[in-house]
Coordinates of C-alpha atoms in Angstrom, one line a residue:
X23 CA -46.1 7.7 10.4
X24 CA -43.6 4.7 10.4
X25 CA -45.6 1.6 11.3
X26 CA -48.7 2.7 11.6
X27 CA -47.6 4.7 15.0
X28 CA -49.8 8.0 15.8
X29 CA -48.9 10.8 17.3
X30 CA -50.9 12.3 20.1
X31 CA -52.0 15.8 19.1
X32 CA -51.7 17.1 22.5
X33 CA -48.4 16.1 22.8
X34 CA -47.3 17.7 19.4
X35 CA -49.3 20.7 20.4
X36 CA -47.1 20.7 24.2
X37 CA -44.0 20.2 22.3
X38 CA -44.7 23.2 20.0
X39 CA -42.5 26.3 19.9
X40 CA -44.0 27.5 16.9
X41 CA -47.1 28.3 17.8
X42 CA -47.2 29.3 21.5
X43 CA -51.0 29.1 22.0
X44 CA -51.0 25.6 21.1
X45 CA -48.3 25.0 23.3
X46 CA -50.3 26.1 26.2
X47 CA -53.5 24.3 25.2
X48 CA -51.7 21.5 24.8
X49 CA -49.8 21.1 28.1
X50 CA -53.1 22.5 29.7
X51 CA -55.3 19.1 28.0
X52 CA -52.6 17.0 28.7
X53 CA -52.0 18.1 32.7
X54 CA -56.2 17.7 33.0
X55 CA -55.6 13.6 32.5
X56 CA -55.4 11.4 35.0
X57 CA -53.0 9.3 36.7
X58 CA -49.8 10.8 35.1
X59 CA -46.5 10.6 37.1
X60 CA -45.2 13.5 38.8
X61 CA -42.4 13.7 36.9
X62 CA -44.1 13.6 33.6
X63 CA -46.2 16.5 35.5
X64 CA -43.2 18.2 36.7
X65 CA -42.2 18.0 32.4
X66 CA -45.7 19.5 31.5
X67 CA -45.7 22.6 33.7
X68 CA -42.3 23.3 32.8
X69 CA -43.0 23.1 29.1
X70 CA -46.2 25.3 29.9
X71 CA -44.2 27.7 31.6
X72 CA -42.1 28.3 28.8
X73 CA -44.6 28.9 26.4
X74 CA -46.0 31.6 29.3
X75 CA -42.4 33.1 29.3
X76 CA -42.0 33.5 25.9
X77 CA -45.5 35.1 25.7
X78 CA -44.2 37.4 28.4
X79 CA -46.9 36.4 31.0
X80 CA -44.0 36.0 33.6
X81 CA -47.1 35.6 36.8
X82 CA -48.5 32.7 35.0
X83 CA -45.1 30.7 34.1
X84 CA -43.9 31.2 37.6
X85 CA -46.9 29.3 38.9
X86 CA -46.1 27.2 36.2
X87 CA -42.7 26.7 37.7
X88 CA -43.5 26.0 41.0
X89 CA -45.9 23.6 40.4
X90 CA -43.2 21.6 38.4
X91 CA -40.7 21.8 41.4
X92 CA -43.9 20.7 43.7
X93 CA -44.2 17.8 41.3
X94 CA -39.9 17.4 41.2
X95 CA -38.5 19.2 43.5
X96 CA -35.2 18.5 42.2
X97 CA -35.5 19.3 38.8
X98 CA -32.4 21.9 38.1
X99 CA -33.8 23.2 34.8
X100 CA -37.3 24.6 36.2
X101 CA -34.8 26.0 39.0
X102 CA -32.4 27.8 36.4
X103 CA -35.5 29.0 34.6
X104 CA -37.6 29.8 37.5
X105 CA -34.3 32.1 38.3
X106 CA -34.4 34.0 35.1
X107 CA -37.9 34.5 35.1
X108 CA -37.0 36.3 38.6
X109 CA -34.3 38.0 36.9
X110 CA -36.8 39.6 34.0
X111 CA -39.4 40.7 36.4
X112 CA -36.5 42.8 38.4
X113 CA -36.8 39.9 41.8
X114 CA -33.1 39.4 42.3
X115 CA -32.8 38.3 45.5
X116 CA -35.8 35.1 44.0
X117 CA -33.4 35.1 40.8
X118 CA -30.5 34.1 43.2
X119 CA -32.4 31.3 45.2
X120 CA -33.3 29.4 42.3
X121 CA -30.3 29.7 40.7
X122 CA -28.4 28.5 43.8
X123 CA -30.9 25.5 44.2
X124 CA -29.9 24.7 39.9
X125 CA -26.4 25.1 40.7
X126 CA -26.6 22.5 43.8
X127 CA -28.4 20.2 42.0
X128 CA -26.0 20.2 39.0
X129 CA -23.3 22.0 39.0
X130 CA -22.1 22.4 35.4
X131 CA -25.9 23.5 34.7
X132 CA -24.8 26.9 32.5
X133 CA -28.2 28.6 32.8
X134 CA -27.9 28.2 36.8
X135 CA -24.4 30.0 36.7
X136 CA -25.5 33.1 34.2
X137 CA -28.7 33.0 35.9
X138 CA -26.6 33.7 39.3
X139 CA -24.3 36.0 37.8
X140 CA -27.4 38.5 36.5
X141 CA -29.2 38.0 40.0
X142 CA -25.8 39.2 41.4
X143 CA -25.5 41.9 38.7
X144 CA -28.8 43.7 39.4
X145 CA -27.4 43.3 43.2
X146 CA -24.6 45.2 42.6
X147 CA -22.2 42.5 43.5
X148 CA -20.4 42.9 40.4
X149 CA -17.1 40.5 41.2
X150 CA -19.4 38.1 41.9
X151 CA -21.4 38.5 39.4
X152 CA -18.6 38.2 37.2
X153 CA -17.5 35.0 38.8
X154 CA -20.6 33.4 37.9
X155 CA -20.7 34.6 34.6
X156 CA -17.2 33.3 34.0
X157 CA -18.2 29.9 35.3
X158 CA -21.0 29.4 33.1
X159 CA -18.7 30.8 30.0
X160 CA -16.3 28.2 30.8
X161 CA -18.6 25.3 30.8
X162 CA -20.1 26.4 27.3
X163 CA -17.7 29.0 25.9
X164 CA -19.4 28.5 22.8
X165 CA -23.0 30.6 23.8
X166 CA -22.5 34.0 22.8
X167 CA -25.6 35.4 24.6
X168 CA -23.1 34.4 27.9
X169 CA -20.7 37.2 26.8
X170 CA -23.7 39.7 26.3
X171 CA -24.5 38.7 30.2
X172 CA -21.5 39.4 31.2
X173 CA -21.1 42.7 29.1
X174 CA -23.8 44.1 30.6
X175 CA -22.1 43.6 34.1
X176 CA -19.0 44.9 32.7
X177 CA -20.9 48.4 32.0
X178 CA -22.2 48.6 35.3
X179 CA -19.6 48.1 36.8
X180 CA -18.2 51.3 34.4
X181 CA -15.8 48.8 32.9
X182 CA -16.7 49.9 29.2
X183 CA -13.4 48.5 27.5
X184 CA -14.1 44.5 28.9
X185 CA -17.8 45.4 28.4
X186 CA -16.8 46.4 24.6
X187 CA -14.8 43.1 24.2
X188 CA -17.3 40.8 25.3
X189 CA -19.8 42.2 22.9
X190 CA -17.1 42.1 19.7
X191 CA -16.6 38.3 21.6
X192 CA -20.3 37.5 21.8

């Protein structure tokens, strides 16, 4: 510890993305003190939500979500992630709302445009999809879990070469 600084073990625990548990617990001990901002709330709940998501207890990280867009309503990452959580759980037309709100809020966010495009995907609006999909590869061209979105619309879509070529792409 340079200078004698300590850390705050429930922060380091929040912070985690290791172990997922401790993540939880963490944010949890740290969301039961008092007097915190609502933005540093709004932080908390959306760190706790993405230790719920990547535990795969989607019920619990969208609650998670929408009590950090309660705390800040304009923060465009709990919207984009909010959206995808939508997306997993098969809740399109959700999926879209948030990812519209991201997108409004800032619009070169990428997860808000791939998180539109797969909403518009499981829609069967496929040239849209594609549109949004294209968007967010354009801002970060670089992601290659973009081109695997925007396979998958390809093959529903039955368009099995472009599908093919994002894939060798991605």
């Amino acid at each position: 510890m340079a200078n004698g600084a300590t850390t705050d073990p429930d922060i380091a625990a929040c912070d985690s993305v290791k172990d997922l548990d401790a993540r939880i617990a963490g944010c949890t001990r740290l969301l039961a003190r008092k007097n915190l901002p609502a933005k540093s709330q709004a932080i908390l709940y959306l760190q706790r939500a993405q230790g719920y998501v990547r535990l795969r207890q989607f019920d619990r990280a969208l609650q998670d979500y929408d009590a950090s867009l309660k705390r800040n309503p304009n923060f465009a990452i709990a919207h984009a992630e909010r959206a995808v959580v939508y997306n997993q759980i098969g809740d399109p037309d959700h999926a879209l709302q948030s990812a519209d709100k991201a997108i409004r809020l800032d619009p070169n966010y990428v997860l808000g445009h791939a998180a539109r495009g797969n909403a518009l995907g499981q829609k069967g609006q496929f040239d849209q999809a594609i549109a949004a999909l294209n968007k967010s590869i354009g801002l970060d061209p670089k992601q290659q879990w973009l081109y695997i979105s925007r396979s998958t619309v390809w093959n529903a879509n039955g368009e099995t070469d472009r599908a093919i070529t994002d894939l060798d792409t991605g």
